[in-house]
PDB file of C-alpha atoms in Angstrom:
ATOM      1  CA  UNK F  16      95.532 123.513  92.029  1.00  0.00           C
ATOM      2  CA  UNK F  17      97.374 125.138  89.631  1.00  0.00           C
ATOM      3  CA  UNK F  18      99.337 122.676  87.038  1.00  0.00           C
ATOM      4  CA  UNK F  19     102.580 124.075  86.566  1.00  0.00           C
ATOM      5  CA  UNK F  20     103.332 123.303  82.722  1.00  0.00           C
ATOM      6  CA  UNK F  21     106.385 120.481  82.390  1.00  0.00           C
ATOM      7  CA  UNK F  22     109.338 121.382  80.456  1.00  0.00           C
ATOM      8  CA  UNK F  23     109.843 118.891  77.415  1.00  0.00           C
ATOM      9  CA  UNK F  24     113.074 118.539  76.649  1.00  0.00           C
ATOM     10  CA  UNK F  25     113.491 118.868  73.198  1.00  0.00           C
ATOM     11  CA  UNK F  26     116.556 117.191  71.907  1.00  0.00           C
ATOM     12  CA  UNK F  27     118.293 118.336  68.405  1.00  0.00           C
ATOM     13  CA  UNK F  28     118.897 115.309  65.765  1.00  0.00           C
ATOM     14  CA  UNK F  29     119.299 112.015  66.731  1.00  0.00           C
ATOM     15  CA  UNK F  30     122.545 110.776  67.004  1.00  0.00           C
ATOM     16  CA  UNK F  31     123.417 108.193  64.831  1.00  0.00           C
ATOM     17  CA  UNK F  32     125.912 105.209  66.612  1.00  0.00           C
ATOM     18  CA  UNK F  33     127.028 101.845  65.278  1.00  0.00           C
ATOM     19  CA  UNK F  34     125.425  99.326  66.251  1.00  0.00           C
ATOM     20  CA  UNK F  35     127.093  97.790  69.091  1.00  0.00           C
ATOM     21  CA  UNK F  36     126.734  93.892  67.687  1.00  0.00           C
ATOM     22  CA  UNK F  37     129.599  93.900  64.798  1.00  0.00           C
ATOM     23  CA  UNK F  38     131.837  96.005  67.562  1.00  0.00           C
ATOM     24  CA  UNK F  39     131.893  93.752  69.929  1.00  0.00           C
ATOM     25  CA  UNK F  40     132.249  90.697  67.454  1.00  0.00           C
ATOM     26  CA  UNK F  41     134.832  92.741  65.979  1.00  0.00           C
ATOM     27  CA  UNK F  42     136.384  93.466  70.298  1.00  0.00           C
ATOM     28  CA  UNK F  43     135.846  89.657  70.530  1.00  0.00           C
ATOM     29  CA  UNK F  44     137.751  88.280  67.770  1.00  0.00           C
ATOM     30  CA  UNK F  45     140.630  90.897  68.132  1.00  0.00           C
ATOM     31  CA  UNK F  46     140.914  89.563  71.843  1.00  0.00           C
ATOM     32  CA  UNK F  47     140.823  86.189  70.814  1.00  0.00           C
ATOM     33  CA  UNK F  48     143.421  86.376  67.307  1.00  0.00           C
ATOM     34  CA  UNK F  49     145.251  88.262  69.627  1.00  0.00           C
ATOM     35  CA  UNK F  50     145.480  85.574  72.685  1.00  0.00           C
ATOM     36  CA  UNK F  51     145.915  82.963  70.023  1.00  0.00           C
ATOM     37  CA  UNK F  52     148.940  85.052  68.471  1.00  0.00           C
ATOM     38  CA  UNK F  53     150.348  85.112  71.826  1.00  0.00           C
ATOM     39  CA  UNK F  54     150.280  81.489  72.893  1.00  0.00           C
ATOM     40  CA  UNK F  55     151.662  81.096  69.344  1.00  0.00           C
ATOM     41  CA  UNK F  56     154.623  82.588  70.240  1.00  0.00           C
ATOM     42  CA  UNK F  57     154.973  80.707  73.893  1.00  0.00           C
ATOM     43  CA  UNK F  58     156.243  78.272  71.323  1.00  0.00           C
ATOM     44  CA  UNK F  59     160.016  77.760  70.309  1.00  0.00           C
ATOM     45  CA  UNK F  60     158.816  77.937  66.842  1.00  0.00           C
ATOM     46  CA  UNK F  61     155.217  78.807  66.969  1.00  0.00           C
ATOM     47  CA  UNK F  62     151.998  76.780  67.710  1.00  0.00           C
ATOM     48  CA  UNK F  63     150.340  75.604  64.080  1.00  0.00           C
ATOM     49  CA  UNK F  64     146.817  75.306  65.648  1.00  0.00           C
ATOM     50  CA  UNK F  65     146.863  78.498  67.040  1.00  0.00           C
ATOM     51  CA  UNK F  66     147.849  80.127  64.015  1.00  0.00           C
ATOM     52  CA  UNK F  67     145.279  78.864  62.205  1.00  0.00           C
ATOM     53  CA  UNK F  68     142.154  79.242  64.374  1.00  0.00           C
ATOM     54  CA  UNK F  69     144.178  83.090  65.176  1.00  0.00           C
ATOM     55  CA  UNK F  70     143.468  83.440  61.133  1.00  0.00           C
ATOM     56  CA  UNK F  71     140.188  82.842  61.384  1.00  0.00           C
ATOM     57  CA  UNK F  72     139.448  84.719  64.049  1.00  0.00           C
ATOM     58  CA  UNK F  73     141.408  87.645  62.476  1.00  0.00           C
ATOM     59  CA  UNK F  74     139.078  87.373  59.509  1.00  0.00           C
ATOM     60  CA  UNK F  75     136.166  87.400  61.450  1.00  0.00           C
ATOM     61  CA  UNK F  76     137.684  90.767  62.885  1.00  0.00           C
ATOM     62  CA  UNK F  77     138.562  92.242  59.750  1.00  0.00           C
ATOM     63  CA  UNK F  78     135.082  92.208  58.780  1.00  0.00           C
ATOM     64  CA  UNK F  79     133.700  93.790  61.793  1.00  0.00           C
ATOM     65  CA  UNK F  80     136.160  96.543  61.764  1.00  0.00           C
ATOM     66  CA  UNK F  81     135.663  96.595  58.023  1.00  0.00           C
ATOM     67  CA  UNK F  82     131.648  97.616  58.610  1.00  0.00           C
ATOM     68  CA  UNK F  83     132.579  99.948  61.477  1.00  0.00           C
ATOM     69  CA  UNK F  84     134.778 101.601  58.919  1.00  0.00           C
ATOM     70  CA  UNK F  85     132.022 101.885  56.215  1.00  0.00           C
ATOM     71  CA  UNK F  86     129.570 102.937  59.358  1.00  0.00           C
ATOM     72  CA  UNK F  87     131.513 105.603  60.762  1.00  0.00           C
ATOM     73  CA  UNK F  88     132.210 106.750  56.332  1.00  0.00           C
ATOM     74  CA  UNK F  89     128.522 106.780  56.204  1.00  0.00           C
ATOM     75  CA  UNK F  90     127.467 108.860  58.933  1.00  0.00           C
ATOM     76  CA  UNK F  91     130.792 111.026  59.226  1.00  0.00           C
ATOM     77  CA  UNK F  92     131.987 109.963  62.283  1.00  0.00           C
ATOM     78  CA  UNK F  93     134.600 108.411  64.157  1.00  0.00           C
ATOM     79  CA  UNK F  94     134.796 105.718  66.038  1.00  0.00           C
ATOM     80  CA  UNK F  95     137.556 104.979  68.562  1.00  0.00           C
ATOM     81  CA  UNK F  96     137.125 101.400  67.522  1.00  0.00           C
ATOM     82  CA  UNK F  97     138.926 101.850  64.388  1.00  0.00           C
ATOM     83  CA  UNK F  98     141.937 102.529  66.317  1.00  0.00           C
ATOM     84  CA  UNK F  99     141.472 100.614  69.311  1.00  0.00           C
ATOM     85  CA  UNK F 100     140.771  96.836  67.219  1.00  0.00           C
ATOM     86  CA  UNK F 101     143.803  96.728  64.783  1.00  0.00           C
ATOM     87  CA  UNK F 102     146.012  98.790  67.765  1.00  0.00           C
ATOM     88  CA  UNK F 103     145.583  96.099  70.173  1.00  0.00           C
ATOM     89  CA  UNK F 104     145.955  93.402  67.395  1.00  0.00           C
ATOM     90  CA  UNK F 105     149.675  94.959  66.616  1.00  0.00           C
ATOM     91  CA  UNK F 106     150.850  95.098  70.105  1.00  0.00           C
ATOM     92  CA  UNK F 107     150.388  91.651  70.200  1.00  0.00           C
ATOM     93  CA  UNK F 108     152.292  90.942  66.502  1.00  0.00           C
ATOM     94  CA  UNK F 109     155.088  93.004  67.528  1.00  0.00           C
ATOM     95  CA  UNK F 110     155.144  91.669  71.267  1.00  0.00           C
ATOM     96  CA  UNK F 111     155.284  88.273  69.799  1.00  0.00           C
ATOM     97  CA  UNK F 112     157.441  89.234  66.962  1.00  0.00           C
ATOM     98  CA  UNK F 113     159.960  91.045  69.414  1.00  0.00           C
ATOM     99  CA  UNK F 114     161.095  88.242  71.400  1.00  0.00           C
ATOM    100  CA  UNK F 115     159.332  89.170  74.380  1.00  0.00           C
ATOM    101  CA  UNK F 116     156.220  86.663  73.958  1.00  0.00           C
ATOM    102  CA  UNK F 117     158.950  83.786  73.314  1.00  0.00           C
ATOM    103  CA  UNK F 118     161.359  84.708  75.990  1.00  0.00           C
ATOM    104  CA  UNK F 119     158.506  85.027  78.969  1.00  0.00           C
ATOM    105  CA  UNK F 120     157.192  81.181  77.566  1.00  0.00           C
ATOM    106  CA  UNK F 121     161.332  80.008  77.759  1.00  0.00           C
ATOM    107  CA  UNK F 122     161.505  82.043  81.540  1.00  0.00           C
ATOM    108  CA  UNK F 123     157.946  79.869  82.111  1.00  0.00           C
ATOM    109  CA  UNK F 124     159.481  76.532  80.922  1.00  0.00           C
ATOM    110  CA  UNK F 125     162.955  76.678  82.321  1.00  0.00           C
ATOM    111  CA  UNK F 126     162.351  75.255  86.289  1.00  0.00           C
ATOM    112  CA  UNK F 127     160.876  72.496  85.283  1.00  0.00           C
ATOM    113  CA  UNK F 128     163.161  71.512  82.386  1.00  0.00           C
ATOM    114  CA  UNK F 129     165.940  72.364  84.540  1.00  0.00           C
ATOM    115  CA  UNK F 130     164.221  70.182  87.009  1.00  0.00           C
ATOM    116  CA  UNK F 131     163.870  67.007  84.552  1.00  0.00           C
ATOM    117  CA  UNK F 132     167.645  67.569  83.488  1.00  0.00           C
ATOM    118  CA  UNK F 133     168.866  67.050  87.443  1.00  0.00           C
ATOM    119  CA  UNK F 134     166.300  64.410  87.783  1.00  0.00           C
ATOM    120  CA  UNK F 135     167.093  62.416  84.423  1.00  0.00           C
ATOM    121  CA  UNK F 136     163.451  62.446  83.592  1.00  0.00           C
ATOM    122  CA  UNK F 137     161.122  63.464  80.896  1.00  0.00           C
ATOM    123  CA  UNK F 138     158.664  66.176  81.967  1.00  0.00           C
ATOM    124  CA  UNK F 139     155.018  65.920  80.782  1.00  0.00           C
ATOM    125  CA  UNK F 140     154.844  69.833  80.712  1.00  0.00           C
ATOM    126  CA  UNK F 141     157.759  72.462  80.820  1.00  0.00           C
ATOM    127  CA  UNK F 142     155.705  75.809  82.217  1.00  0.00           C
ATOM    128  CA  UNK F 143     152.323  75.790  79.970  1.00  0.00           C
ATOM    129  CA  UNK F 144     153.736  74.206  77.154  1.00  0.00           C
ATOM    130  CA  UNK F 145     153.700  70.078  76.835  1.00  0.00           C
ATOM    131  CA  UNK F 146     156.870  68.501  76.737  1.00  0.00           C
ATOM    132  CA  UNK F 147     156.022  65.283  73.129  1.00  0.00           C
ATOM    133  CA  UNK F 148     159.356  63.599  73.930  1.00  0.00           C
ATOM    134  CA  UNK F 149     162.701  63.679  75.229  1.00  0.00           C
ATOM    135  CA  UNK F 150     165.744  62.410  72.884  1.00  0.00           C
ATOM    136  CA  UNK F 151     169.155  62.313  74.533  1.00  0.00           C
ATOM    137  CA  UNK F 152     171.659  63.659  72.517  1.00  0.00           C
ATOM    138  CA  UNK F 153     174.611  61.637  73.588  1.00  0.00           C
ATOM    139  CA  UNK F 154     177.055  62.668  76.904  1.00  0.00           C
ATOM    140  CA  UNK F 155     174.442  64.471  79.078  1.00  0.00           C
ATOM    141  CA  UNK F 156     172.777  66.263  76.298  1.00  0.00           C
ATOM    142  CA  UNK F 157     168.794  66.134  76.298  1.00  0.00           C
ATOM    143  CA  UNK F 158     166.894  67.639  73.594  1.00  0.00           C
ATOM    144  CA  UNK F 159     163.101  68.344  74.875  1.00  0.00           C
ATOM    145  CA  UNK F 160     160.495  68.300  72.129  1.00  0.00           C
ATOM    146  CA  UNK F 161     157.524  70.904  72.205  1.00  0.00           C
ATOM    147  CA  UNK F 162     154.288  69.558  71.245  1.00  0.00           C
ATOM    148  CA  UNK F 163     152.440  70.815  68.419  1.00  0.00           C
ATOM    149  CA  UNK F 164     155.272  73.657  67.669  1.00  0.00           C
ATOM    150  CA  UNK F 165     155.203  73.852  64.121  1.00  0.00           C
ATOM    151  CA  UNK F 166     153.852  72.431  60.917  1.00  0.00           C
ATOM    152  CA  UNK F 167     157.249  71.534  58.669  1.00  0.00           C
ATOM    153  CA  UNK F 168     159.564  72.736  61.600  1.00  0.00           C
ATOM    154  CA  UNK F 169     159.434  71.229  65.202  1.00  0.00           C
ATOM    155  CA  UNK F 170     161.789  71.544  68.144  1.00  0.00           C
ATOM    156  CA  UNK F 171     162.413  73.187  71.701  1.00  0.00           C
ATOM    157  CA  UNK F 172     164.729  73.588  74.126  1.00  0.00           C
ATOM    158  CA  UNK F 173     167.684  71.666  74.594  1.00  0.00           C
ATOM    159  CA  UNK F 174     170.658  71.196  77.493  1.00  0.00           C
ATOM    160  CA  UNK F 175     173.940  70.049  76.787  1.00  0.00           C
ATOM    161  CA  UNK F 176     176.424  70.281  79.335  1.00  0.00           C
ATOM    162  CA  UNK F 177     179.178  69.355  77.497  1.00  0.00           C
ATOM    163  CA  UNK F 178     180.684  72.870  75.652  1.00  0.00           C
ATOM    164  CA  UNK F 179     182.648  70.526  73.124  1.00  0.00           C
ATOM    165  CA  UNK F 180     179.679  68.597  72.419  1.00  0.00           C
ATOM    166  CA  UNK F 181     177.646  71.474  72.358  1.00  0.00           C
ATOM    167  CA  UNK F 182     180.615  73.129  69.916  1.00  0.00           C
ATOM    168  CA  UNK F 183     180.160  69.969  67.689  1.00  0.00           C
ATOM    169  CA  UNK F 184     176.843  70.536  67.570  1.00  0.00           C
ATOM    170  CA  UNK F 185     176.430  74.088  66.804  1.00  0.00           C
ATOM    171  CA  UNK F 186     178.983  73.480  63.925  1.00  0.00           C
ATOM    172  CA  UNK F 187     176.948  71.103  61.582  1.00  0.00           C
ATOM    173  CA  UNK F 188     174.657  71.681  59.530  1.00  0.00           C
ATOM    174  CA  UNK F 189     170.997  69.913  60.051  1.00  0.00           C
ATOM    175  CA  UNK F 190     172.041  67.126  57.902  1.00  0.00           C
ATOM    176  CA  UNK F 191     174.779  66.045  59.813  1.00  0.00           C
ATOM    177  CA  UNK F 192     172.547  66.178  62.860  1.00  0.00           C
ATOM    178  CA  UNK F 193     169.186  64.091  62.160  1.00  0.00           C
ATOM    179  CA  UNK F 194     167.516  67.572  61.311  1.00  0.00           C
ATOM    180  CA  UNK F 195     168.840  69.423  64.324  1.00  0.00           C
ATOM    181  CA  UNK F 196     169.713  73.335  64.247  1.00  0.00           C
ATOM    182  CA  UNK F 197     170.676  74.398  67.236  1.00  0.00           C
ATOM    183  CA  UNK F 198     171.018  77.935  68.260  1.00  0.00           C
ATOM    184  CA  UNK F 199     172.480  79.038  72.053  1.00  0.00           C
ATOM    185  CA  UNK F 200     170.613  80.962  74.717  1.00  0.00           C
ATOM    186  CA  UNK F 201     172.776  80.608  77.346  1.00  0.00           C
ATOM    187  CA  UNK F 202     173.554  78.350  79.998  1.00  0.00           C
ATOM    188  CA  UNK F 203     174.173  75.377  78.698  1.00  0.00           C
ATOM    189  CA  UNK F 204     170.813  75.934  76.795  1.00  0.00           C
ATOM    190  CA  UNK F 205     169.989  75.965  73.404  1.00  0.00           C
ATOM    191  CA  UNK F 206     166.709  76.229  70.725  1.00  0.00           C
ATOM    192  CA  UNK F 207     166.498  73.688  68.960  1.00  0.00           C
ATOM    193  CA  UNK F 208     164.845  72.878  65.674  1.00  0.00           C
ATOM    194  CA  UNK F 209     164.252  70.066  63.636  1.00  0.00           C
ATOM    195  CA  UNK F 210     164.151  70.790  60.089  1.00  0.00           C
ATOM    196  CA  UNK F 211     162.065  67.917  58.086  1.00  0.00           C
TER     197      UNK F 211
END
């Protein structure tokens, strides 16, 4: 029996990787400021709890892309991670920013508002966002109030059927209307907000 000898594979240097822990914190708390900036901007005027636990959870993902930064410095190499966290983190900002975050939560919302206006009733939820209360604003107009929208401003949609009420409306200024800015979207709709 003759042994043949085993090749060893002899590798060159070691190499050096972050460790995966702070990246995926870091993957984890992007995702999560950047679902949280998101359902923010479902809202008419933004969702106050959301933006602050987004805040915290973007801190807690600046400082895990912060030690991938000063790992990858270190050891002279990069990291897709250093694009990939903040990247995803801005689509979201300028998504949300845009419009486009806001306009898909008012496209979500509109049936069953729409509903509750030929029904004459108050909806607990329009789309995923809960409806607080419903304030009729005189000759078949119906302001509907978005929960938790905003810390000093509140408001959300509105439908007033009536153009020269809705004229009126649009006319004043906030103090002539209990707080009420009203802006039109179309369709006999308009956001509302209700400045304190």
């Amino acid at each position: 029996m003759n042994a043949e000898p085993v090749a060893t594979r002899t590798s060159g240097p070691k190499k050096s990787r972050p460790h995966r822990f702070p990246l995926v914190v870091g993957a984890m708390s992007v995702g999560v400021a950047s679902l949280l900036v998101v359902w923010s901007g479902f809202h008419p005027h933004g969702n106050f709890e959301a933006s602050l636990l987004g805040l915290g959870a973007l801190a807690v993902a600046a400082l895990a892309w912060l030690w991938l930064l000063i790992q990858c410095i270190r050891r002279a190499r990069f990291h897709p991670g250093l694009v990939a966290l903040p990247l995803t983190l801005l689509l979201a900002l300028g998504a949300t920013r845009l419009g486009v975050v806001r306009n898909l939560g008012w496209e979500l919302a509109r049936p069953s508002l729409e509903h509750a206006v030929a029904e004459g009733t108050c909806p607990g939820w329009a789309g995923p966002l809960p409806v607080s209360r419903c304030v009729s604003l005189g000759d078949g107009g119906t302001a509907f109030h978005i929960r938790n929208d905003g810390f000093l401003v509140s408001g959300g949609w509105a439908h007033i059927a009536d153009p020269k009420v809705a004229a009126e409306l649009l006319t004043r200024s906030h103090l002539q209307n209990e707080g009420y800015r009203f802006k039109e979207i179309g369709d006999s709709w308009y956001l509302f907000e209700v400045v304190w």
